[in-house]
C-alpha cells in the first residue's frame, strides 16, 4: 500500500512550542504513526496522521461514539516517566473539534484503577485550531506507579459523534518555571510608531489615486464578459483584448455597508475606484441582505428549517436598497461584480444569526450533495438575488452585464479529511458500489477482502462495507480508488445541478465553482467550469478574530518559493480564464510585506485574469488591525498598490512561453486522487507560464513550449478555510528542467537560474528570486522593487536600495502610464515593513501565539532607508511623505549625487508619523 508523503513534525514542533523552550521536556507526543501507548477507554476510535494541525504537524483524531455510553470517553497518553508529588507539569497542545465543546485534562495513573494524580482542569475545544498551555500540579503520592497518563483527557461534555483533533502534545517540567510564559508586547517607541488611520478615503488626484490605470467606461459598454475561442477572458464587443481584473474582496457586513447612507456609499465606491479596483467580489450577499440584528442563535445544529421558496426568504428592504444603489454605482464607474451565490455553512435564512460548526455533518456544504431541501433553499436564495430588478439600473442581476462571474457556492470542495460526510453519503456510496460491481462477491474479490485495515465479511452485503473515509480514500488500494471515484462523481453531479438550476433562473453569464483545494480528485468537476478560480494563503491563522491562543506562522513566503502562489500556478488550466479570487499573506506575519511584489510578479508573468486579496481592502476609516482586514493595514495597502501597478497596469511583462503539465484521468485516479501537483515542479512559476491540462481535452488551443509530467503527487492538507501543500527541499528534477529550458532558449544565455542554490529568474529577465536569502527583485521600465532582508546595497536598473535597516519591500513606480522611471515627472516610492496594534501581546518571542489583539493606534515598524534613482535632473524633484489617503504630509530633502536622485528616509523621525508612501514630483 502506498501512502502519500507525510509532513515531518520534527521541523515544526520547535516553532510551535518555542515559548517553553527553557523548561525540561518530559514527553513529546507526535502522531506520524500509531502509538500503542495512546489508548481510549469507554468507546471511540483513534486515527493517527489523517490530518494536519495549523503548523503542518500530523494530528491525532479521536472520534467519539455515535451513541453515548454510561461513562465518558477517556484518552490516556501513557508514559513510563512518572512525575513526583508537588511537581508541576506544563501540557501544551493545539486542539479543535468538529463541533465546539469542552473537555477535561489531568495527570493520572496509567494503569487500573486509574486514580487521579492531579486536580482536573477544563479547557475549550473550538471549531478552529486553538493552542493551550495548561499547568497541572501533581498532588498525590506517585510511589509505586509504573506508568502515568501524561496527560489524560476526559470528554465528559463533548457531544456524541464529535471528532476531536490534537496536534503534537508536549509535556514539560514547570516546577521551577514562571506560572505563565513570558509575554511579548508591542508598544510605541523608537521601533514602532503610531500611524493615523482616521481617514482612509484616497484623495482624488493624489499620488495614490489609481483610477486612471484602467478603462472606466460604465460596465456593459462593451457587452458581457465572456470567453473567446482562444480561451481568453474578453468583452463580447472586444473579443481580441484579453481582460484583467484587480478585485476588491468585499464582506459587506464587515465593511459596515448596512449602515452607510447614499453619500457614504458614493464615497466608498470613489475610494474603491481610486485604489484601482475594477472588480468587486461580493462575499456572502444573502447573509448581508437579511439585515443586521435579526434572528436567534442556532441552538440545535442537528435540525433546523430553511426557506424553500424565494417568497419565504425575507430580505431587509433598506439593506436591499443600499445593495442596489451600490451595484448601480459600481456599474456607473466601470467596476464589475464577481458574486458568490452562497457562502454560509447553514444556507439561506431570514435569521442572520444562524451558524453551524464548519465540520458539522448538517452543514450545507455537506447536505447540498444529498438533501433536496437544502437544494431548494439554494435555488430560493440565488433566484431571489439574481431575479430582483434593481430600481437604479432597471435590470435584474441575471441580465446585467455588470455581473461578470457567478460562483455557485464558495469553497464547497469535498473535504473528506475535515468535514463529516460518511453518514450523509452512505446511501449513495452503497448505490455507487452496487452499480459498479453488481454483486457483493465481485466487490469482495476486487478489493481483496479488505477496506483499509478492515476485513470484509466473505458473504456480506454492500451495506456492510465501511463508510467512505479520507484514511482509505488517499491510498492506492481498490477501496481507496473507488472512494476517490465516488467523491469525484458527487462533485460532477453537484455541478450539473447548479448548471441546470442557474439556467432555469435565466442567468447566461460566466460561472465558476470548486475553488479551494488543488487535489486531483476535483479535476473532473472543475473541467466543467468555463472559468477556473482558486484560493490560497500564506500564514493563515488557526482561528479568527483576536482570540487568545490563535497561532500564525512567521515564515517568509519567499523562503518557500513564493508559498501560496506555487500551488495556485499549477491549479491553472491553460485552455481557459483563471482568477485568484482569494489570497493573502496574512496579518500578523512579519513578512507579509512581500505580498505586493510576489503577487504582482506571479500574476503578471502567468497572465492570470484576476486577483483578489482577502479582504475589505478599501475602507472609509480605521479599526484595529486584524487578520484579513487589509484596508486598515498599512502594509496591506502598500502591497495592493504595488500589485495594481505590476499586474493591472501591466508594468511587469507576461512570459512569452508556456510549460504544460498534462494530467490524465488514469494517472489521477490510480491511487493519486487525494494528492496535488508536486511542490518541486510548482516552483516553475517564475520561469514561464505554467498550467495543467486534463485527460487530453482542451476548450481552446494550447501551445506549449515544454511539457512536464507530474510523475507523483504531493500531500495536501490545511484547515477548514485553507489548503497547504507539503513543501520539499528537492531540486533534482528542477535542475533537469532548468537545463532543458536553457538548451531550448526559453531561459536566455544570461539567465541566472540555479535551482540547487535557490536562484530563479524569469524568462523575461524582469523577476529574480533568491530563496536562500528570501529576497526578490523586479526590474521593469515603469516599476522597480526589491524585497530586502539584510542591510546591503541592492542595485536594480534605475533604482538602487543603498540602505534598508529592517526587512522590507521597497518599490518605486512611475505615476505616468507612458513614462519610465528615467523620464516620469512624478514617481511614487513604497516602503512596507510591518505593522501591529498597540498593546498587541504574544506568549512567545517569535510572535506566533496571540495573547491579546491590542487596539488603536496602529503601529508601523520604523527603519532607515536610502534610495537612489538614476535621474540627472534629481535636484529638480521634491519629495513628500504621504498619509494613507494620499494627502501630502512632511517634505523630505532630496539630494543629487553623481546623476542620481538620492532620498534618505528615517520613518521614526517623520514629524507626522511613519509613512509607507512617498511622492517625488519634478518641479
mmCIF file of C-alpha atoms in Angstrom, residues 504-861:
data_model
loop_
_atom_site.group_PDB
_atom_site.id
_atom_site.type_symbol
_atom_site.label_atom_id
_atom_site.label_comp_id
_atom_site.label_asym_id
_atom_site.label_seq_id
_atom_site.Cartn_x
_atom_site.Cartn_y
_atom_site.Cartn_z
ATOM 1 C CA UNK A 504 -33.710 27.946 -15.214
ATOM 2 C CA UNK A 505 -33.231 31.168 -13.258
ATOM 3 C CA UNK A 506 -32.183 32.788 -16.518
ATOM 4 C CA UNK A 507 -28.536 33.660 -15.874
ATOM 5 C CA UNK A 508 -26.413 33.280 -19.021
ATOM 6 C CA UNK A 509 -23.104 34.690 -17.857
ATOM 7 C CA UNK A 510 -19.903 33.002 -16.715
ATOM 8 C CA UNK A 511 -19.868 30.689 -13.723
ATOM 9 C CA UNK A 512 -17.270 29.036 -11.506
ATOM 10 C CA UNK A 513 -17.006 26.528 -8.663
ATOM 11 C CA UNK A 514 -14.549 24.251 -6.773
ATOM 12 C CA UNK A 515 -12.146 26.997 -5.813
ATOM 13 C CA UNK A 516 -10.414 25.797 -2.654
ATOM 14 C CA UNK A 517 -8.478 22.537 -2.964
ATOM 15 C CA UNK A 518 -5.977 21.532 -5.657
ATOM 16 C CA UNK A 519 -6.232 17.758 -5.227
ATOM 17 C CA UNK A 520 -6.532 15.815 -8.458
ATOM 18 C CA UNK A 521 -9.866 14.363 -7.352
ATOM 19 C CA UNK A 522 -11.530 17.711 -8.132
ATOM 20 C CA UNK A 523 -10.392 17.839 -11.769
ATOM 21 C CA UNK A 524 -13.452 16.172 -13.384
ATOM 22 C CA UNK A 525 -15.848 18.658 -11.724
ATOM 23 C CA UNK A 526 -13.536 21.588 -12.404
ATOM 24 C CA UNK A 527 -13.353 20.548 -16.059
ATOM 25 C CA UNK A 528 -16.975 21.662 -16.476
ATOM 26 C CA UNK A 529 -16.155 25.229 -15.439
ATOM 27 C CA UNK A 530 -15.785 27.901 -18.162
ATOM 28 C CA UNK A 531 -13.618 29.887 -15.724
ATOM 29 C CA UNK A 532 -11.267 28.441 -13.093
ATOM 30 C CA UNK A 533 -10.892 30.213 -9.760
ATOM 31 C CA UNK A 534 -8.670 29.365 -6.815
ATOM 32 C CA UNK A 535 -7.876 30.488 -3.270
ATOM 33 C CA UNK A 536 -4.626 30.341 -1.318
ATOM 34 C CA UNK A 537 -2.939 31.884 1.701
ATOM 35 C CA UNK A 538 0.378 32.163 3.439
ATOM 36 C CA UNK A 539 0.316 32.178 7.243
ATOM 37 C CA UNK A 540 -3.411 31.547 7.546
ATOM 38 C CA UNK A 541 -4.086 31.824 11.293
ATOM 39 C CA UNK A 542 -5.501 28.907 13.249
ATOM 40 C CA UNK A 543 -8.629 30.907 14.106
ATOM 41 C CA UNK A 544 -10.441 34.180 13.538
ATOM 42 C CA UNK A 545 -10.791 37.434 15.413
ATOM 43 C CA UNK A 546 -8.493 38.259 18.277
ATOM 44 C CA UNK A 547 -8.968 35.216 20.487
ATOM 45 C CA UNK A 548 -6.215 34.231 22.867
ATOM 46 C CA UNK A 549 -4.276 31.184 21.714
ATOM 47 C CA UNK A 550 -4.640 31.708 17.954
ATOM 48 C CA UNK A 551 -1.433 30.779 16.161
ATOM 49 C CA UNK A 552 0.145 32.021 12.939
ATOM 50 C CA UNK A 553 3.485 31.112 11.367
ATOM 51 C CA UNK A 554 6.213 33.728 10.947
ATOM 52 C CA UNK A 555 7.945 32.198 7.923
ATOM 53 C CA UNK A 556 8.856 34.267 4.892
ATOM 54 C CA UNK A 557 6.791 33.380 1.798
ATOM 55 C CA UNK A 558 9.891 33.845 -0.382
ATOM 56 C CA UNK A 559 11.769 31.342 1.758
ATOM 57 C CA UNK A 560 9.122 28.891 0.490
ATOM 58 C CA UNK A 561 9.483 29.879 -3.197
ATOM 59 C CA UNK A 562 6.510 32.221 -3.002
ATOM 60 C CA UNK A 563 4.356 29.982 -0.824
ATOM 61 C CA UNK A 564 0.707 30.144 -1.957
ATOM 62 C CA UNK A 565 1.498 31.301 -5.494
ATOM 63 C CA UNK A 566 3.196 27.970 -6.192
ATOM 64 C CA UNK A 567 0.127 25.803 -5.841
ATOM 65 C CA UNK A 568 -2.066 28.463 -7.425
ATOM 66 C CA UNK A 569 0.132 28.416 -10.529
ATOM 67 C CA UNK A 570 -0.316 24.667 -11.024
ATOM 68 C CA UNK A 571 -4.081 24.845 -10.391
ATOM 69 C CA UNK A 572 -4.427 26.977 -13.524
ATOM 70 C CA UNK A 573 -5.935 25.372 -16.656
ATOM 71 C CA UNK A 574 -4.146 26.634 -19.754
ATOM 72 C CA UNK A 575 -7.209 26.486 -22.008
ATOM 73 C CA UNK A 576 -9.483 28.897 -20.140
ATOM 74 C CA UNK A 577 -9.527 32.037 -17.955
ATOM 75 C CA UNK A 578 -8.071 31.868 -14.464
ATOM 76 C CA UNK A 579 -8.647 34.164 -11.484
ATOM 77 C CA UNK A 580 -7.315 34.071 -7.934
ATOM 78 C CA UNK A 581 -10.445 35.048 -6.023
ATOM 79 C CA UNK A 582 -8.917 34.852 -2.535
ATOM 80 C CA UNK A 583 -5.316 35.216 -1.464
ATOM 81 C CA UNK A 584 -3.223 36.835 1.194
ATOM 82 C CA UNK A 585 -0.026 36.868 3.183
ATOM 83 C CA UNK A 586 -1.906 37.319 6.393
ATOM 84 C CA UNK A 587 -1.554 39.729 9.338
ATOM 85 C CA UNK A 588 0.349 39.391 11.672
ATOM 86 C CA UNK A 589 3.016 37.568 9.652
ATOM 87 C CA UNK A 590 6.021 39.895 9.786
ATOM 88 C CA UNK A 591 6.969 39.191 6.164
ATOM 89 C CA UNK A 592 3.589 39.943 4.603
ATOM 90 C CA UNK A 593 5.233 42.997 3.003
ATOM 91 C CA UNK A 594 6.485 40.515 0.365
ATOM 92 C CA UNK A 595 2.961 40.130 -0.996
ATOM 93 C CA UNK A 596 2.871 43.123 -3.351
ATOM 94 C CA UNK A 597 5.904 42.206 -5.430
ATOM 95 C CA UNK A 598 5.321 38.441 -5.246
ATOM 96 C CA UNK A 599 1.716 38.567 -6.456
ATOM 97 C CA UNK A 600 2.335 41.328 -8.984
ATOM 98 C CA UNK A 601 5.209 39.315 -10.431
ATOM 99 C CA UNK A 602 3.467 35.956 -10.474
ATOM 100 C CA UNK A 603 0.070 37.156 -11.729
ATOM 101 C CA UNK A 604 1.662 39.262 -14.469
ATOM 102 C CA UNK A 605 4.189 36.631 -15.574
ATOM 103 C CA UNK A 606 1.481 33.968 -15.633
ATOM 104 C CA UNK A 607 -1.051 36.284 -17.313
ATOM 105 C CA UNK A 608 -3.789 35.404 -14.858
ATOM 106 C CA UNK A 609 -7.087 37.180 -15.448
ATOM 107 C CA UNK A 610 -7.717 38.394 -11.939
ATOM 108 C CA UNK A 611 -6.520 38.623 -8.350
ATOM 109 C CA UNK A 612 -8.479 39.409 -5.187
ATOM 110 C CA UNK A 613 -6.750 39.806 -1.840
ATOM 111 C CA UNK A 614 -8.933 38.794 1.101
ATOM 112 C CA UNK A 615 -10.463 41.144 2.198
ATOM 113 C CA UNK A 616 -12.060 44.619 2.529
ATOM 114 C CA UNK A 617 -9.007 46.364 1.077
ATOM 115 C CA UNK A 618 -10.937 49.619 0.691
ATOM 116 C CA UNK A 619 -12.432 51.190 3.818
ATOM 117 C CA UNK A 620 -13.557 54.646 4.873
ATOM 118 C CA UNK A 621 -11.901 54.754 8.280
ATOM 119 C CA UNK A 622 -9.636 52.750 10.513
ATOM 120 C CA UNK A 623 -10.178 49.989 13.026
ATOM 121 C CA UNK A 624 -7.649 47.900 14.940
ATOM 122 C CA UNK A 625 -5.629 45.630 12.688
ATOM 123 C CA UNK A 626 -6.921 42.071 12.310
ATOM 124 C CA UNK A 627 -6.258 39.098 10.097
ATOM 125 C CA UNK A 628 -7.794 39.558 6.619
ATOM 126 C CA UNK A 629 -8.804 43.188 7.228
ATOM 127 C CA UNK A 630 -6.399 44.536 4.611
ATOM 128 C CA UNK A 631 -7.839 48.028 4.241
ATOM 129 C CA UNK A 632 -6.740 49.115 7.723
ATOM 130 C CA UNK A 633 -3.277 47.558 7.440
ATOM 131 C CA UNK A 634 -0.649 49.987 6.103
ATOM 132 C CA UNK A 635 1.389 47.015 4.864
ATOM 133 C CA UNK A 636 -1.623 45.546 3.097
ATOM 134 C CA UNK A 637 -2.472 48.846 1.419
ATOM 135 C CA UNK A 638 1.124 49.180 0.215
ATOM 136 C CA UNK A 639 1.077 45.658 -1.205
ATOM 137 C CA UNK A 640 -2.189 46.259 -3.037
ATOM 138 C CA UNK A 641 -0.860 49.381 -4.747
ATOM 139 C CA UNK A 642 2.231 47.526 -5.968
ATOM 140 C CA UNK A 643 0.062 44.672 -7.267
ATOM 141 C CA UNK A 644 -2.218 47.127 -9.064
ATOM 142 C CA UNK A 645 0.712 48.676 -10.908
ATOM 143 C CA UNK A 646 2.595 45.491 -11.680
ATOM 144 C CA UNK A 647 -0.420 43.402 -12.669
ATOM 145 C CA UNK A 648 -3.389 45.575 -13.683
ATOM 146 C CA UNK A 649 -1.350 48.356 -15.294
ATOM 147 C CA UNK A 650 0.822 45.595 -16.819
ATOM 148 C CA UNK A 651 4.128 47.113 -15.740
ATOM 149 C CA UNK A 652 5.532 43.566 -15.428
ATOM 150 C CA UNK A 653 5.718 41.624 -18.676
ATOM 151 C CA UNK A 654 3.863 38.384 -19.294
ATOM 152 C CA UNK A 655 6.033 35.388 -20.076
ATOM 153 C CA UNK A 656 6.076 34.545 -23.795
ATOM 154 C CA UNK A 657 6.496 30.842 -23.028
ATOM 155 C CA UNK A 658 4.288 28.087 -21.631
ATOM 156 C CA UNK A 659 5.003 24.921 -19.669
ATOM 157 C CA UNK A 660 2.158 22.401 -19.728
ATOM 158 C CA UNK A 661 1.609 19.771 -17.030
ATOM 159 C CA UNK A 662 -0.682 17.110 -18.543
ATOM 160 C CA UNK A 663 -2.731 15.059 -16.081
ATOM 161 C CA UNK A 664 -4.592 12.007 -17.357
ATOM 162 C CA UNK A 665 -7.656 10.535 -15.686
ATOM 163 C CA UNK A 666 -5.785 7.248 -15.293
ATOM 164 C CA UNK A 667 -2.899 8.984 -13.542
ATOM 165 C CA UNK A 668 -5.220 10.896 -11.216
ATOM 166 C CA UNK A 669 -7.498 8.007 -10.277
ATOM 167 C CA UNK A 670 -4.928 5.298 -9.845
ATOM 168 C CA UNK A 671 -4.367 5.992 -6.171
ATOM 169 C CA UNK A 672 -3.210 9.607 -6.529
ATOM 170 C CA UNK A 673 -6.517 11.499 -6.475
ATOM 171 C CA UNK A 674 -6.095 12.842 -2.944
ATOM 172 C CA UNK A 675 -2.723 14.359 -3.806
ATOM 173 C CA UNK A 676 -1.801 17.574 -5.614
ATOM 174 C CA UNK A 677 0.773 18.587 -8.208
ATOM 175 C CA UNK A 678 4.205 18.094 -6.583
ATOM 176 C CA UNK A 679 5.731 21.061 -4.807
ATOM 177 C CA UNK A 680 9.004 20.772 -6.740
ATOM 178 C CA UNK A 681 7.519 21.403 -10.174
ATOM 179 C CA UNK A 682 5.164 24.079 -8.830
ATOM 180 C CA UNK A 683 8.297 26.180 -8.296
ATOM 181 C CA UNK A 684 8.496 26.632 -12.091
ATOM 182 C CA UNK A 685 6.082 29.570 -11.815
ATOM 183 C CA UNK A 686 8.860 32.156 -12.059
ATOM 184 C CA UNK A 687 10.306 30.759 -15.308
ATOM 185 C CA UNK A 688 7.288 30.948 -17.611
ATOM 186 C CA UNK A 689 3.524 30.498 -17.793
ATOM 187 C CA UNK A 690 2.582 27.221 -16.121
ATOM 188 C CA UNK A 691 -0.651 25.259 -16.096
ATOM 189 C CA UNK A 692 -2.326 21.909 -16.441
ATOM 190 C CA UNK A 693 -4.441 20.096 -18.996
ATOM 191 C CA UNK A 694 -6.729 17.230 -18.062
ATOM 192 C CA UNK A 695 -7.106 13.972 -19.917
ATOM 193 C CA UNK A 696 -6.024 15.441 -23.240
ATOM 194 C CA UNK A 697 -9.167 17.532 -23.679
ATOM 195 C CA UNK A 698 -8.984 21.285 -24.262
ATOM 196 C CA UNK A 699 -11.589 24.011 -24.665
ATOM 197 C CA UNK A 700 -9.131 26.146 -26.616
ATOM 198 C CA UNK A 701 -5.783 25.596 -28.346
ATOM 199 C CA UNK A 702 -2.697 25.490 -26.114
ATOM 200 C CA UNK A 703 0.801 25.989 -27.488
ATOM 201 C CA UNK A 704 3.252 24.526 -25.019
ATOM 202 C CA UNK A 705 6.990 25.168 -25.288
ATOM 203 C CA UNK A 706 7.671 22.340 -22.861
ATOM 204 C CA UNK A 707 5.617 19.514 -21.364
ATOM 205 C CA UNK A 708 6.447 18.354 -17.841
ATOM 206 C CA UNK A 709 4.707 15.265 -16.473
ATOM 207 C CA UNK A 710 3.681 15.372 -12.798
ATOM 208 C CA UNK A 711 5.248 11.929 -12.094
ATOM 209 C CA UNK A 712 4.000 11.907 -8.495
ATOM 210 C CA UNK A 713 1.744 13.857 -6.174
ATOM 211 C CA UNK A 714 2.187 15.955 -3.048
ATOM 212 C CA UNK A 715 0.405 15.722 0.279
ATOM 213 C CA UNK A 716 -2.473 18.200 0.501
ATOM 214 C CA UNK A 717 -3.526 19.333 3.961
ATOM 215 C CA UNK A 718 -4.586 22.514 5.718
ATOM 216 C CA UNK A 719 -7.542 23.691 7.761
ATOM 217 C CA UNK A 720 -11.262 24.343 7.420
ATOM 218 C CA UNK A 721 -10.663 27.544 5.450
ATOM 219 C CA UNK A 722 -7.392 26.931 3.619
ATOM 220 C CA UNK A 723 -5.160 24.375 1.912
ATOM 221 C CA UNK A 724 -1.456 23.718 2.326
ATOM 222 C CA UNK A 725 0.772 21.564 0.146
ATOM 223 C CA UNK A 726 3.690 19.616 1.602
ATOM 224 C CA UNK A 727 6.816 21.566 0.696
ATOM 225 C CA UNK A 728 10.001 19.695 -0.058
ATOM 226 C CA UNK A 729 13.614 20.708 -0.491
ATOM 227 C CA UNK A 730 14.052 18.567 -3.592
ATOM 228 C CA UNK A 731 15.640 20.277 -6.592
ATOM 229 C CA UNK A 732 16.995 17.434 -8.757
ATOM 230 C CA UNK A 733 14.082 17.497 -11.172
ATOM 231 C CA UNK A 734 14.027 21.280 -11.273
ATOM 232 C CA UNK A 735 17.700 21.251 -12.181
ATOM 233 C CA UNK A 736 16.992 18.979 -15.153
ATOM 234 C CA UNK A 737 14.049 21.129 -16.259
ATOM 235 C CA UNK A 738 16.142 24.287 -15.926
ATOM 236 C CA UNK A 739 18.836 22.752 -18.131
ATOM 237 C CA UNK A 740 16.233 21.879 -20.791
ATOM 238 C CA UNK A 741 14.770 25.398 -20.682
ATOM 239 C CA UNK A 742 18.223 26.885 -21.198
ATOM 240 C CA UNK A 743 19.031 24.458 -24.002
ATOM 241 C CA UNK A 744 15.782 25.352 -25.777
ATOM 242 C CA UNK A 745 16.494 29.073 -25.341
ATOM 243 C CA UNK A 746 13.402 29.579 -23.219
ATOM 244 C CA UNK A 747 15.706 30.828 -20.497
ATOM 245 C CA UNK A 748 18.296 33.075 -22.103
ATOM 246 C CA UNK A 749 22.044 32.608 -22.060
ATOM 247 C CA UNK A 750 22.406 35.199 -19.291
ATOM 248 C CA UNK A 751 19.639 33.756 -17.134
ATOM 249 C CA UNK A 752 20.918 33.238 -13.582
ATOM 250 C CA UNK A 753 18.582 30.402 -12.538
ATOM 251 C CA UNK A 754 20.253 27.723 -10.428
ATOM 252 C CA UNK A 755 17.645 25.692 -8.510
ATOM 253 C CA UNK A 756 20.242 23.899 -6.402
ATOM 254 C CA UNK A 757 21.258 27.283 -4.951
ATOM 255 C CA UNK A 758 17.679 28.543 -4.722
ATOM 256 C CA UNK A 759 18.161 31.055 -7.560
ATOM 257 C CA UNK A 760 15.304 31.603 -10.012
ATOM 258 C CA UNK A 761 14.965 34.204 -12.785
ATOM 259 C CA UNK A 762 12.082 34.679 -15.188
ATOM 260 C CA UNK A 763 12.373 34.162 -18.929
ATOM 261 C CA UNK A 764 11.655 37.899 -19.257
ATOM 262 C CA UNK A 765 14.684 38.690 -17.026
ATOM 263 C CA UNK A 766 12.444 41.087 -15.063
ATOM 264 C CA UNK A 767 11.884 38.947 -11.961
ATOM 265 C CA UNK A 768 14.637 37.422 -9.813
ATOM 266 C CA UNK A 769 14.195 35.362 -6.642
ATOM 267 C CA UNK A 770 16.823 34.145 -4.182
ATOM 268 C CA UNK A 771 15.123 31.583 -1.958
ATOM 269 C CA UNK A 772 18.134 31.126 0.317
ATOM 270 C CA UNK A 773 18.029 34.841 1.205
ATOM 271 C CA UNK A 774 14.229 35.064 0.944
ATOM 272 C CA UNK A 775 14.677 38.056 -1.372
ATOM 273 C CA UNK A 776 13.227 39.153 -4.700
ATOM 274 C CA UNK A 777 13.837 41.896 -7.225
ATOM 275 C CA UNK A 778 11.634 43.192 -10.028
ATOM 276 C CA UNK A 779 13.069 45.408 -12.744
ATOM 277 C CA UNK A 780 10.850 46.927 -15.453
ATOM 278 C CA UNK A 781 10.807 50.313 -17.200
ATOM 279 C CA UNK A 782 7.972 51.706 -15.030
ATOM 280 C CA UNK A 783 8.365 49.708 -11.821
ATOM 281 C CA UNK A 784 11.362 48.505 -9.867
ATOM 282 C CA UNK A 785 11.369 46.922 -6.458
ATOM 283 C CA UNK A 786 13.177 44.667 -4.037
ATOM 284 C CA UNK A 787 12.311 42.549 -1.034
ATOM 285 C CA UNK A 788 15.288 43.084 1.255
ATOM 286 C CA UNK A 789 16.245 41.084 4.335
ATOM 287 C CA UNK A 790 19.781 42.384 5.006
ATOM 288 C CA UNK A 791 21.100 45.934 5.092
ATOM 289 C CA UNK A 792 23.274 45.791 1.982
ATOM 290 C CA UNK A 793 23.099 47.583 -1.384
ATOM 291 C CA UNK A 794 20.664 46.178 -3.945
ATOM 292 C CA UNK A 795 21.241 47.596 -7.423
ATOM 293 C CA UNK A 796 18.464 47.183 -9.994
ATOM 294 C CA UNK A 797 18.173 49.395 -13.078
ATOM 295 C CA UNK A 798 17.167 52.949 -12.340
ATOM 296 C CA UNK A 799 16.656 52.135 -8.647
ATOM 297 C CA UNK A 800 19.295 51.259 -6.081
ATOM 298 C CA UNK A 801 18.367 50.456 -2.486
ATOM 299 C CA UNK A 802 21.532 51.630 -0.743
ATOM 300 C CA UNK A 803 20.276 51.245 2.792
ATOM 301 C CA UNK A 804 17.489 49.261 4.445
ATOM 302 C CA UNK A 805 17.819 48.794 8.193
ATOM 303 C CA UNK A 806 14.903 46.373 8.658
ATOM 304 C CA UNK A 807 13.328 43.674 6.459
ATOM 305 C CA UNK A 808 11.147 45.482 3.952
ATOM 306 C CA UNK A 809 9.736 45.650 0.469
ATOM 307 C CA UNK A 810 10.923 48.759 -1.382
ATOM 308 C CA UNK A 811 9.332 49.723 -4.709
ATOM 309 C CA UNK A 812 9.409 52.793 -6.935
ATOM 310 C CA UNK A 813 6.835 53.282 -9.708
ATOM 311 C CA UNK A 814 6.205 55.853 -12.371
ATOM 312 C CA UNK A 815 2.855 57.554 -11.876
ATOM 313 C CA UNK A 816 2.636 58.262 -15.599
ATOM 314 C CA UNK A 817 1.497 55.305 -17.670
ATOM 315 C CA UNK A 818 3.576 56.224 -20.701
ATOM 316 C CA UNK A 819 6.701 57.368 -18.841
ATOM 317 C CA UNK A 820 9.511 55.307 -17.358
ATOM 318 C CA UNK A 821 11.330 55.775 -14.089
ATOM 319 C CA UNK A 822 14.001 57.608 -16.081
ATOM 320 C CA UNK A 823 11.577 60.102 -17.652
ATOM 321 C CA UNK A 824 8.491 60.436 -15.433
ATOM 322 C CA UNK A 825 7.786 63.763 -13.767
ATOM 323 C CA UNK A 826 6.001 62.049 -10.910
ATOM 324 C CA UNK A 827 7.199 59.000 -9.007
ATOM 325 C CA UNK A 828 5.942 57.063 -6.015
ATOM 326 C CA UNK A 829 8.144 55.165 -3.562
ATOM 327 C CA UNK A 830 6.501 52.433 -1.485
ATOM 328 C CA UNK A 831 8.279 51.143 1.628
ATOM 329 C CA UNK A 832 6.457 48.377 3.502
ATOM 330 C CA UNK A 833 7.829 46.873 6.720
ATOM 331 C CA UNK A 834 5.403 45.566 9.357
ATOM 332 C CA UNK A 835 2.505 46.852 11.443
ATOM 333 C CA UNK A 836 0.867 45.850 14.724
ATOM 334 C CA UNK A 837 -1.760 47.115 17.125
ATOM 335 C CA UNK A 838 -0.782 49.000 20.247
ATOM 336 C CA UNK A 839 -0.628 46.615 23.160
ATOM 337 C CA UNK A 840 -0.651 43.540 20.926
ATOM 338 C CA UNK A 841 0.672 40.674 23.028
ATOM 339 C CA UNK A 842 2.187 37.293 22.242
ATOM 340 C CA UNK A 843 3.098 34.409 24.509
ATOM 341 C CA UNK A 844 6.319 33.638 22.636
ATOM 342 C CA UNK A 845 9.319 35.606 21.432
ATOM 343 C CA UNK A 846 8.662 34.682 17.787
ATOM 344 C CA UNK A 847 5.165 36.210 17.951
ATOM 345 C CA UNK A 848 3.380 33.105 16.731
ATOM 346 C CA UNK A 849 0.861 32.718 19.582
ATOM 347 C CA UNK A 850 -1.581 35.547 20.269
ATOM 348 C CA UNK A 851 -2.367 36.655 23.798
ATOM 349 C CA UNK A 852 -4.191 39.928 23.067
ATOM 350 C CA UNK A 853 -5.017 41.539 19.719
ATOM 351 C CA UNK A 854 -4.420 45.079 21.012
ATOM 352 C CA UNK A 855 -6.074 48.330 19.981
ATOM 353 C CA UNK A 856 -5.587 51.593 18.120
ATOM 354 C CA UNK A 857 -3.407 53.398 17.343
ATOM 355 C CA UNK A 858 -1.847 51.030 14.844
ATOM 356 C CA UNK A 859 1.947 50.965 14.938
ATOM 357 C CA UNK A 860 4.280 50.762 11.935
ATOM 358 C CA UNK A 861 7.743 49.300 12.264
#
